[in-house]
Coordinates of C-alpha atoms and ligand atoms in Angstrom, one line a residue:
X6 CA 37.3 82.1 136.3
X7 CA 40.5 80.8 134.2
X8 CA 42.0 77.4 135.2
X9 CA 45.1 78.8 136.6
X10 CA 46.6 75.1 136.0
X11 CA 50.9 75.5 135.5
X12 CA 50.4 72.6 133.3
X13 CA 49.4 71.4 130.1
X14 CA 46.0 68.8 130.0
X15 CA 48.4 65.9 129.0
X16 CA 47.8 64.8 126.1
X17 CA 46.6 60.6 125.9
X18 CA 49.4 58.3 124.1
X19 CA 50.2 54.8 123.6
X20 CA 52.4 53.5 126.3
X21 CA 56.2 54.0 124.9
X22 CA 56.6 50.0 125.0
X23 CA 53.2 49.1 123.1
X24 CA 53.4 51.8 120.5
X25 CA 57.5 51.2 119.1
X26 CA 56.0 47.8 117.9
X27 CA 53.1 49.4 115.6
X28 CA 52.1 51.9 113.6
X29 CA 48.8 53.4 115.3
X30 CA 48.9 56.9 116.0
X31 CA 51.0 57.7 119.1
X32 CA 49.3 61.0 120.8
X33 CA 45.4 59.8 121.3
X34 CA 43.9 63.5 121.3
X35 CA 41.9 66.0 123.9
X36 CA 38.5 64.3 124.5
X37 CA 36.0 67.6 124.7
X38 CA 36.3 67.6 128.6
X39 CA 39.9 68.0 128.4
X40 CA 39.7 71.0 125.4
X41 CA 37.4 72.7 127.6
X42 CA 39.4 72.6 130.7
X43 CA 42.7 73.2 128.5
X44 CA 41.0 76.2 126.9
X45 CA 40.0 77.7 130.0
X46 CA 43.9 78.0 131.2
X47 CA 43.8 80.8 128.5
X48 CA 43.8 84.6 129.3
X49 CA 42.0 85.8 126.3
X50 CA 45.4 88.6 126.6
X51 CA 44.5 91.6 124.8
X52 CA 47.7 92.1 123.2
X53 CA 47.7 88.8 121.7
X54 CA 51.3 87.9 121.9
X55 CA 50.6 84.0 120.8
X56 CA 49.2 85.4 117.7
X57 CA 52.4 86.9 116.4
X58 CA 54.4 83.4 117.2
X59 CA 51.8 82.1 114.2
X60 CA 53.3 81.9 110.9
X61 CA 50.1 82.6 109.3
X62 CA 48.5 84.2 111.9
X63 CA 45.5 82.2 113.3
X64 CA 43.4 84.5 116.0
X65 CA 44.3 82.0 119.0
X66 CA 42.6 83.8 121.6
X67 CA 39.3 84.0 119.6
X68 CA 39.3 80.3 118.4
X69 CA 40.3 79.3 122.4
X70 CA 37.3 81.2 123.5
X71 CA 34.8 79.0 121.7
X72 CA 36.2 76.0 122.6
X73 CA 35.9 76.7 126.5
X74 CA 32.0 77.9 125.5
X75 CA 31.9 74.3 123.8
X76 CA 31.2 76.0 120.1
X77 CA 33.8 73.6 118.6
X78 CA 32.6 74.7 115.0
X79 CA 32.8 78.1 115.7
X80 CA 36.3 77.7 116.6
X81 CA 36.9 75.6 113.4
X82 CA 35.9 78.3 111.4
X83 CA 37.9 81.3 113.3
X84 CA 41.0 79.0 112.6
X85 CA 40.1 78.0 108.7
X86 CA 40.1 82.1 108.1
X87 CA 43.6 81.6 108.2
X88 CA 44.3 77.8 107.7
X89 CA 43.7 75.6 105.3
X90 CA 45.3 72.3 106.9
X91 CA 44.7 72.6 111.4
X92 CA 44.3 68.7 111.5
X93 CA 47.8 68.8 110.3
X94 CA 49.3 72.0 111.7
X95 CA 47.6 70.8 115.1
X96 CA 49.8 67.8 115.1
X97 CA 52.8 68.6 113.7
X98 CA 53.5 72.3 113.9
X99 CA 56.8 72.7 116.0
X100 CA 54.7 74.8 118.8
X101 CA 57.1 75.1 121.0
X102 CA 59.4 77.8 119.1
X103 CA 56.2 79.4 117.4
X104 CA 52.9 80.4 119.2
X105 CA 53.0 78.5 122.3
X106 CA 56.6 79.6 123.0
X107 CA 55.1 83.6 122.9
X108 CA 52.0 82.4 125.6
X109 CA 52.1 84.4 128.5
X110 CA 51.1 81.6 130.7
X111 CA 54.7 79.8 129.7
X112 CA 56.4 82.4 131.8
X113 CA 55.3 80.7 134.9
X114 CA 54.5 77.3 133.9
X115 CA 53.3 75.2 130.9
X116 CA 51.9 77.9 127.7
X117 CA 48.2 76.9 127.2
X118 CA 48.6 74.0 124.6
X119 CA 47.8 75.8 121.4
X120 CA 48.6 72.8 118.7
X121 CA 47.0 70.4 120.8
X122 CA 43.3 72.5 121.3
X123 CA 44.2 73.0 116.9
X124 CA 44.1 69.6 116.6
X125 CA 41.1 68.8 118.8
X126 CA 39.0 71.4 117.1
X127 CA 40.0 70.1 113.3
X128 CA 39.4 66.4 114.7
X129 CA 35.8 67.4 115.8
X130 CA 34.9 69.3 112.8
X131 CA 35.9 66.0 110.5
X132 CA 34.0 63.8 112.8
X133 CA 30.6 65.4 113.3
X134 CA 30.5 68.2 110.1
X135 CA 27.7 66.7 108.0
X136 CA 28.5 69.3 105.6
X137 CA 29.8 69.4 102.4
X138 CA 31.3 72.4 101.0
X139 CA 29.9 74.7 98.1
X140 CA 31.1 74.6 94.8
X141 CA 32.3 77.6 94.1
X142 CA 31.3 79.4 90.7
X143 CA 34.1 78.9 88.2
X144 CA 35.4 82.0 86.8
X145 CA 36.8 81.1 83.8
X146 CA 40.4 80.9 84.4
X147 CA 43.1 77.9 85.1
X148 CA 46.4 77.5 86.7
X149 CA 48.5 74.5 87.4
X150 CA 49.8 73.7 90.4
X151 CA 52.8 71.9 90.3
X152 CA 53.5 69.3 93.2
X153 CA 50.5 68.2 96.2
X154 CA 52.5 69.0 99.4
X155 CA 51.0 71.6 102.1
X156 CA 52.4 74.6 99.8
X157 CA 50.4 72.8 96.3
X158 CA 47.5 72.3 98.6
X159 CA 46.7 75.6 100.2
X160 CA 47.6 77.0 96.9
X161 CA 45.0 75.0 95.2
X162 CA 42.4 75.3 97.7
X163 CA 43.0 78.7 97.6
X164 CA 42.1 79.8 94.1
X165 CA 39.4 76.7 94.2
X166 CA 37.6 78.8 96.6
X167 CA 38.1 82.1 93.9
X168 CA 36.4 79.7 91.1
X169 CA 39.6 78.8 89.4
X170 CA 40.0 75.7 88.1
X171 CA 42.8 74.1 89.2
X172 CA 45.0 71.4 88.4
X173 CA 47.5 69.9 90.9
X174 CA 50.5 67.9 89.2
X175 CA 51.9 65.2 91.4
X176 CA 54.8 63.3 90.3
X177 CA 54.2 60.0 92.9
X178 CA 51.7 57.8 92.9
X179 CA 49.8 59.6 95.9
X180 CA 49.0 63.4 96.7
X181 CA 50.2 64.4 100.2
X182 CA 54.3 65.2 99.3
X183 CA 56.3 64.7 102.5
X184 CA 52.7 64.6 104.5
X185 CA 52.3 61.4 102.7
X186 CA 55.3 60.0 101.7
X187 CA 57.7 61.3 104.9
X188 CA 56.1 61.9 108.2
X189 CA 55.2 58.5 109.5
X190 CA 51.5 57.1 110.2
X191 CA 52.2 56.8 113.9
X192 CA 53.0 61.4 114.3
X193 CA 50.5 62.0 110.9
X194 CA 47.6 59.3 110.0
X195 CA 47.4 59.1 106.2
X196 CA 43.5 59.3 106.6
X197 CA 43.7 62.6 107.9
X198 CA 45.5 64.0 105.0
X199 CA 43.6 62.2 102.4
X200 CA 40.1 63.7 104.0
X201 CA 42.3 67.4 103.3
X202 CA 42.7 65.8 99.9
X203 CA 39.3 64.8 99.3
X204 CA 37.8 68.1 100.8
X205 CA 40.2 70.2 98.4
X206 CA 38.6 67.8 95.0
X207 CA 34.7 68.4 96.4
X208 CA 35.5 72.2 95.5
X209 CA 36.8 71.1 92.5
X210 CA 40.5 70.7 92.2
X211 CA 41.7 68.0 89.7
X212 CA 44.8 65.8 91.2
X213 CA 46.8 64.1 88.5
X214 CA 49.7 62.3 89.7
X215 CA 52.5 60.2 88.0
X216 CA 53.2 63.3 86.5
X217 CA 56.4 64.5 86.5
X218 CA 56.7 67.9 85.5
X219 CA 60.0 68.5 83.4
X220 CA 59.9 65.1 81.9
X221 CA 55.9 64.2 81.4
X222 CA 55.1 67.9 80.4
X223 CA 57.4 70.7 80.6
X224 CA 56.3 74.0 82.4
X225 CA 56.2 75.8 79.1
X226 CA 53.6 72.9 77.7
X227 CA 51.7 74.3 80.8
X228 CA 50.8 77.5 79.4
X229 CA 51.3 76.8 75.4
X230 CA 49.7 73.9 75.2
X231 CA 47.4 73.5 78.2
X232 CA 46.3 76.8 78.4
X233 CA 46.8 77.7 82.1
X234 CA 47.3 81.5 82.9
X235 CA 49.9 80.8 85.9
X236 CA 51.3 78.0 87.3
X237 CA 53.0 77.4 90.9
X238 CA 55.5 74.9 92.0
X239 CA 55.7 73.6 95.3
X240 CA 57.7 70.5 94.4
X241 CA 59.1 70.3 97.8
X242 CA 63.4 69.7 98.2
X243 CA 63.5 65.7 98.2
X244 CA 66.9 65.1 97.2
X245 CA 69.2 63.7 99.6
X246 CA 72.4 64.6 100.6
X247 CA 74.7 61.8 100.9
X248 CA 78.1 62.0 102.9
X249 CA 80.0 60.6 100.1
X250 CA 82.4 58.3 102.2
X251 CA 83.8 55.0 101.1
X252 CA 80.9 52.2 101.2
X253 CA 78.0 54.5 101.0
X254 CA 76.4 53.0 98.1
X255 CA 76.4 48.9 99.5
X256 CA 73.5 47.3 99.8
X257 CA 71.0 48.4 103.1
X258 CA 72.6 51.6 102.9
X259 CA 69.6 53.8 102.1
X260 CA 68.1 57.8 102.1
X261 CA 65.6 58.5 104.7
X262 CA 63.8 59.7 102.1
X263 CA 63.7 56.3 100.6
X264 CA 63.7 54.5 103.9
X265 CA 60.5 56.6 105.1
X266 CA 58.9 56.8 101.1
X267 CA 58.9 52.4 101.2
X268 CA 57.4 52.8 104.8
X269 CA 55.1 55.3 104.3
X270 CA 53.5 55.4 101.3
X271 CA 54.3 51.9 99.9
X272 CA 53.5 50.2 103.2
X273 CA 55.9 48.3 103.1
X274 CA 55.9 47.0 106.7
X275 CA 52.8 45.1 105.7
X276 CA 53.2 41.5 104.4
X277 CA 50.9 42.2 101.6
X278 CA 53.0 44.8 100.6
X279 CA 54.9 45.2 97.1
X280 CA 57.8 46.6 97.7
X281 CA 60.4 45.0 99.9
X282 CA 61.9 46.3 102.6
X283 CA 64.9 45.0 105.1
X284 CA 63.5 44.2 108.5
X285 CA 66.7 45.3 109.7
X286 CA 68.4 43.8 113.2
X287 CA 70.7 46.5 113.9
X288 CA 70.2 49.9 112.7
X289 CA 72.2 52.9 112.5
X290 CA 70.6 56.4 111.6
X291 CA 73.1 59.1 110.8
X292 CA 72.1 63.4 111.2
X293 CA 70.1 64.7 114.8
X294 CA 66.8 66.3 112.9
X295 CA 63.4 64.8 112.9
X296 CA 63.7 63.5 109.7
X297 CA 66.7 61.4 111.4
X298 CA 63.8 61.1 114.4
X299 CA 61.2 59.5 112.2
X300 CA 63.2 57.1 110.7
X301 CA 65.0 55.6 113.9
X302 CA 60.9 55.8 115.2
X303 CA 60.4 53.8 111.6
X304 CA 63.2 51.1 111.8
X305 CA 62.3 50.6 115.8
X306 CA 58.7 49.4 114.6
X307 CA 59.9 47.1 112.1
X308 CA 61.7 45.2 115.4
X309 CA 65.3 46.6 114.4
X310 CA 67.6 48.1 117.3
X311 CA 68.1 51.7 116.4
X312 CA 71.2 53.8 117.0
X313 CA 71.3 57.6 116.2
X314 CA 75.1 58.5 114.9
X315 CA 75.2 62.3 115.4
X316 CA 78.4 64.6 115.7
X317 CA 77.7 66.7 118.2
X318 CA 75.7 66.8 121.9
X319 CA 72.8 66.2 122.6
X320 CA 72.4 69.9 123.6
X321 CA 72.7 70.4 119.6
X322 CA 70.3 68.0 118.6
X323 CA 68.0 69.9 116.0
X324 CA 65.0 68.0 115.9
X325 CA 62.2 69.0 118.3
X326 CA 62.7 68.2 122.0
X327 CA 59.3 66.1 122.2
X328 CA 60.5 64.2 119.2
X329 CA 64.1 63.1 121.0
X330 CA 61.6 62.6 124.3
X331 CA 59.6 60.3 122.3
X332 CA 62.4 58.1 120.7
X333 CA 64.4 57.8 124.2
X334 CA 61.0 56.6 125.6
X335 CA 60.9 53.7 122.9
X336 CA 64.5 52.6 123.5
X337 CA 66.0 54.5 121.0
X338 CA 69.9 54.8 121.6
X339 CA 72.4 57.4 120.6
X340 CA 75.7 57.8 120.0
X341 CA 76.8 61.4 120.1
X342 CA 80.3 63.1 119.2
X343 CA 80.8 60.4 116.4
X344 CA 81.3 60.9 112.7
X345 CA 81.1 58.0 110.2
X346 CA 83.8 58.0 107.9
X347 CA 83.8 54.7 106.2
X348 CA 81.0 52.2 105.7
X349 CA 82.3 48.6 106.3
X350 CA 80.3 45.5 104.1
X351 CA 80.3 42.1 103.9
X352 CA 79.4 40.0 100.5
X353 CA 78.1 43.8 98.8
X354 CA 75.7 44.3 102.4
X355 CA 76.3 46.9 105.1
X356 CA 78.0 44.9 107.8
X357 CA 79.2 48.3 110.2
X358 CA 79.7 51.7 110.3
X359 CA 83.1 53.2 111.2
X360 CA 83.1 56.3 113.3
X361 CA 85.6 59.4 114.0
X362 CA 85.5 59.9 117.5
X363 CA 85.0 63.8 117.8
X364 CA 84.7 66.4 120.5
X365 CA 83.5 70.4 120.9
X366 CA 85.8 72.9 119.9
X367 CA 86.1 75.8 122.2
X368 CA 83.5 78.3 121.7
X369 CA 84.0 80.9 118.6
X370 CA 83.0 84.5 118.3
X371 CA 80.0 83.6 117.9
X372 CA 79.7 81.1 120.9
X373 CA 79.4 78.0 118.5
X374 CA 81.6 74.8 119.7
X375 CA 82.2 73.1 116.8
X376 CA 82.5 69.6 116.3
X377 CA 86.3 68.3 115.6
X378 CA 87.8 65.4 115.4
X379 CA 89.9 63.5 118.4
X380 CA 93.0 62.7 116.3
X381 CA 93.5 58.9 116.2
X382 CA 89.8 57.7 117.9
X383 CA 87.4 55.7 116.5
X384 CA 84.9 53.1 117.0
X385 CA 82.9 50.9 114.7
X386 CA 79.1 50.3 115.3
X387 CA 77.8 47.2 113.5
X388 CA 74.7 47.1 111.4
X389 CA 72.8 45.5 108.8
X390 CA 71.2 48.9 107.8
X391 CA 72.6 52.7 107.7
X392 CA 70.0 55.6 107.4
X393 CA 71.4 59.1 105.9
X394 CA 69.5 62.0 107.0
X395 CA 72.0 64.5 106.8
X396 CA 69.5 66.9 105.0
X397 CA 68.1 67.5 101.5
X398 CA 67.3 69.9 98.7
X399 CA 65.3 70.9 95.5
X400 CA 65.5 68.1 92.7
X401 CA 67.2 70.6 90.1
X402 CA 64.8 68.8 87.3
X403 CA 62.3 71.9 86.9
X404 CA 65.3 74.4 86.9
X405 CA 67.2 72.6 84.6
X406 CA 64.0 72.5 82.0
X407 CA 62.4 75.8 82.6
X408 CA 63.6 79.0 80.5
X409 CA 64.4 82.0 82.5
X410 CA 63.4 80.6 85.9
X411 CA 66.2 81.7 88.4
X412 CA 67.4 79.8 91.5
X413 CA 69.9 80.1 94.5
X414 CA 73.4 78.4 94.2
X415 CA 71.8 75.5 96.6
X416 CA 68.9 75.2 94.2
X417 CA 66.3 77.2 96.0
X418 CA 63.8 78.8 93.2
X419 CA 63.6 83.0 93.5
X420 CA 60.4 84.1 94.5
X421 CA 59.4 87.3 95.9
X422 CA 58.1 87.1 99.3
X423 CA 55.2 89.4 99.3
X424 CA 53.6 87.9 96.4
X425 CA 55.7 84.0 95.2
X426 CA 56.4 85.7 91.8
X427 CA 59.5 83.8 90.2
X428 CA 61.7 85.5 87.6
X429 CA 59.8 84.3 85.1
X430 CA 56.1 86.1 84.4
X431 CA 53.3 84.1 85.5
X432 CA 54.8 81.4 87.6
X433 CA 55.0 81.5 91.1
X434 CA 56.7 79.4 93.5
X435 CA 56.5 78.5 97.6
X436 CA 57.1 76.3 100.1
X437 CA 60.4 74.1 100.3
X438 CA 61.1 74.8 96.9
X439 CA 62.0 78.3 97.6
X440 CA 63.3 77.8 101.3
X441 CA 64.9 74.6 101.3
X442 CA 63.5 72.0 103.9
X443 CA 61.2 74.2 106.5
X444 CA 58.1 73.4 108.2
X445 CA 54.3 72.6 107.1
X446 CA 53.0 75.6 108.5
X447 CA 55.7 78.0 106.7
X448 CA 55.1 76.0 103.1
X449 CA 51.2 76.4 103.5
X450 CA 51.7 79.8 104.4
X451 CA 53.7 80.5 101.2
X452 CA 51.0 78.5 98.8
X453 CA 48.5 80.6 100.3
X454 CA 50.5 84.1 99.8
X455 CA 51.3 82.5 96.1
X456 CA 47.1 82.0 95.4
X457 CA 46.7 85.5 96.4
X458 CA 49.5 86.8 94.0
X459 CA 47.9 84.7 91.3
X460 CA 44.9 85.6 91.6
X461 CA 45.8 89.6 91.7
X462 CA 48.3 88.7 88.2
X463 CA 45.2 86.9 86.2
X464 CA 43.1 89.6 87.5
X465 CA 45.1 92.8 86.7
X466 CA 46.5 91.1 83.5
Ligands
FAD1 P1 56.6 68.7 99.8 O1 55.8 68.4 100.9 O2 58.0 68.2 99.7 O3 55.8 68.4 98.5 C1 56.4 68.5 97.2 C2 55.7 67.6 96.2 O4 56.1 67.9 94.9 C3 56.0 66.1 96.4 O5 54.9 65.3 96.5 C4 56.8 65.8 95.2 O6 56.7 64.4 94.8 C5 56.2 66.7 94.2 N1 57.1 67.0 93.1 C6 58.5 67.3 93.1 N2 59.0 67.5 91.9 C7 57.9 67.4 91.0 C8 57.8 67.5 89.6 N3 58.8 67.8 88.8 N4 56.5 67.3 89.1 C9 55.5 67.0 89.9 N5 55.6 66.9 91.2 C10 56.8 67.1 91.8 N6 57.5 69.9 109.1 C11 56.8 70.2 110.2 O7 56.2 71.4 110.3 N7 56.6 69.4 111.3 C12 57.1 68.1 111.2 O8 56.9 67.3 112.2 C13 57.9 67.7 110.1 N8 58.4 66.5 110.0 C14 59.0 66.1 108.8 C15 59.4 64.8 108.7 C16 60.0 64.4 107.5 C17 60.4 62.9 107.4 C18 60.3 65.3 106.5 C19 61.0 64.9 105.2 C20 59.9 66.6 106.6 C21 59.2 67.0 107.8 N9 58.8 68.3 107.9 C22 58.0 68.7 109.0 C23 59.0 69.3 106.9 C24 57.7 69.6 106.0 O9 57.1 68.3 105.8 C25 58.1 70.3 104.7 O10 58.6 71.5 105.1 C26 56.8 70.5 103.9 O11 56.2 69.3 103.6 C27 57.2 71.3 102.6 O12 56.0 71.3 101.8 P2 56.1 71.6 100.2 O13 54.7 71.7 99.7 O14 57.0 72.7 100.0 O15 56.8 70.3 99.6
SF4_2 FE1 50.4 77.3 116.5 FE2 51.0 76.1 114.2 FE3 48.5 76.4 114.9 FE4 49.9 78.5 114.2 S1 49.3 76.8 112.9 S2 48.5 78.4 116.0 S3 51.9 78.0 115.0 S4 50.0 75.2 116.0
SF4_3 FE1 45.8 82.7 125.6 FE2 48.4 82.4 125.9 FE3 47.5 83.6 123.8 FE4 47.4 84.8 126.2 S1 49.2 84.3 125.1 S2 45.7 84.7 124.7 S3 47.0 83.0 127.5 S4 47.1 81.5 124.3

């Protein structure tokens, strides 16, 4: 007999007013009780629907089903058949607008909570799995992989499993890309992703990083010199956009990229840390997405009070609705409908931001209400720190150093869909790189399509 439930098992959390003081993981996880009664709200639907709301297609109904019989590694390995990273999907997949939003039992109530059994199941493999994974034979051939986010990953771990050997070119100082150096400890623990890491190198994958591809070795050194057969880049799109208004570049005016990079990977909340950061007292955080999301979350834990600038409604916000939830709940505050225009500074520091009141246009065509400016209204927030996250793109670096590869006007390398073949033979490309910023899910999915396109070019060559 399903649990006919209309709600989600919630899911265990820090209290809002312990957890915007520390770093700790926020959501606590399903404990096995709670996956079983959470997998038992699921109809096992013959049709699927859920299924087809996965970017790469994991059999939710199967996996489910062994979860409410209490085979926890049996639903590990339905999921792995067609992901390489659940830990990390499971936690921060946007759900909500993928399989959970096609679940039949969100007509009538809460969908069954797809991303949160994921997570329990990937959880319960890494803690009780005793074992290791087998070597697969090496077949003679090598490919570089340039960049370690979810796209380099799955890539890698894909052909590892094929007996390629396989080298993964990293340009920071730690493999993870944004899953290490952007989403914070406290939504993604860096443990997590280094035992992906570590799982990926006991099949065999070399990780070299401080290497920048472009400058350290050039793509065509790859294949002339090195002697790989193919290489793939999924070096991500990290550079930030700036709004380029008067004041932008004073002191404690920084990227999020930069703001998160110091936090995440360099630590640098930690008083044995290297590299300084400002423990800001006012904060303001410019763009709606999560990026903008995870920094606010960021400069709130170093003790700061945060503001979110953004110029429309909060009906517009783009970053997930649990993410907004979750910085409301820890005394995040916003201030919608307001542009900055000029950054103010005192002695070569950020002192304030000055804002351009704005308001919605009547809709368009298209229904769209577009921000516009209230002629003559502003206000000025103070601040000792500003936070861009007004979006990013592809470092132009590999473009600009790579014969015959062909990219968008915004930077976004060619590849084919079908297969992550770039315009130039033997390379292949996925992930960010190719989209612009996307999701974890949708870059892993690409590095996976890329290892299969690989593999079938080396083969057939
Ligand atoms: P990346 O993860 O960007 O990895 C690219 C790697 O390539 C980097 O490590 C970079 O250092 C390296 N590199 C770049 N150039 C070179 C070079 N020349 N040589 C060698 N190495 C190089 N998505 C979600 O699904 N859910 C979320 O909750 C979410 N939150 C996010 C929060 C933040 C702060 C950010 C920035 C992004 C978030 N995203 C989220 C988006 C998601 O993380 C990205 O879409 C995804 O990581 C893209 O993967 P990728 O492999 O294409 O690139
Ligand atoms: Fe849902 Fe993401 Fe898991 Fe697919 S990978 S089932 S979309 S949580
Ligand atoms: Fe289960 Fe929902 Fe998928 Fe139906 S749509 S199989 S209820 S997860």
């Amino acid at each position: 007999m399903p649990n006919m439930s209309m709600t989600k098992n919630p899911m265990p959390a820090q209290e809002p007013d312990v957890r915007n003081k520390n770093f700790n993981e926020v959501a606590l996880g399903y404990t096995e009780e709670q996956a079983i009664d959470e997998a038992n709200r699921c109809l096992n639907c013959k049709h699927r629907p859920c299924v087809g709301g996965c970017p790469v297609q994991i059999e939710i109904p199967a996996f489910i089903a062994k979860v409410a019989e209490g085979d926890f590694e049996g639903a590990y390995e339905v999921i792995t058949r067609s992901s390489s990273l659940p830990a990390i999907c499971g936690r921060v997949c946007p759900q909500e607008s993928q399989c959970e939003q096609r679940c039949v039992r969100g007509i009538k109530g809460e969908p069954v909570a797809i991303g949160r059994l994921e997570r329990f199941v990937a959880d319960w493999h890494m803690a009780n799995s005793k074992e290791a994974p087998a070597k697969p034979e090496p077949n003679g051939h090598k490919v570089a992989v340039i960049g370690s986010g979810p796209s380099g990953l799955a890539c890698a771990g894909d052909l590892a499993k094929k007996g390629y050997d396989v080298t993964v070119y990293e340009a920071l100082h730690i493999a993870g890309g944004v899953l290490a150096y952007g989403i914070p400890e406290f939504r993604l623990p860096k443990a997590i992703v280094q035992k992906e890491i570590d799982g990926l190198k006991a099949l065999g994958v070399k990780i070299e990083t401080n290497v920048v591809i472009g400058k350290t070795i050039s793509i065509d050194e790859l294949f002339d010199e090195f002697g790989f057969e193919s290489v793939f880049i999924g070096s991500g799109a990290g550079l930030p956009r700036f709004m380029n208004i008067p004041g932008e570049n004073l002191n404690g005016v920084y990227s999020a990229n930069e703001f998160l990079t110091r936090i995440n990977l360099m630590k640098a909340y930690r008083e044995d840390s290297k590299t300084p950061i400002k423990h800001p007292k006012k904060t303001v955080v410019v763009g709606g997405g999560n990026v903008a999301m995870d920094a606010a979350r960021c400069a709130k834990r170093l003790g700061s009070d945060v503001t979110i600038v953004y110029r429309r409604t909060k009906a517009e916000l783009p970053a997930r609705a649990e993410e907004v939830e979750h910085a409301e709940e820890e005394g995040i505050k916003f201030a919608f409908l307001n542009n900055p225009v000029e950054v103010l500074g005192e002695e070569g520091w950020v002192s304030a931001v000055k804002c351009q009141v704005m308001e919605l246009s009547e809709p368009d065509e298209s229904g769209r209400r577009k921000p516009v400016p209230v002629e003559g209204e502003f206000q000025t927030i103070e601040c000792d720190c500003m936070i861009m996250s007004i979006g990013t793109s592809p470092n132009p670096l590999i473009k600009s150093t790579t014969e015959g590869l062909e990219t968008q006007k915004w930077g976004g390398i060619v590849a084919e869909e079908a297969t992550g073949l770039t315009s130039r033979e033997g390379v292949y490309a996925g992930g960010d790189a190719v989209t612009g910023a996307a999701t974890v899910i949708l870059a892993m999915g690409a590095g996976k399509t890329a290892a299969a396109g690989i593999d079938d070019y080396i083969q057939n060559k």
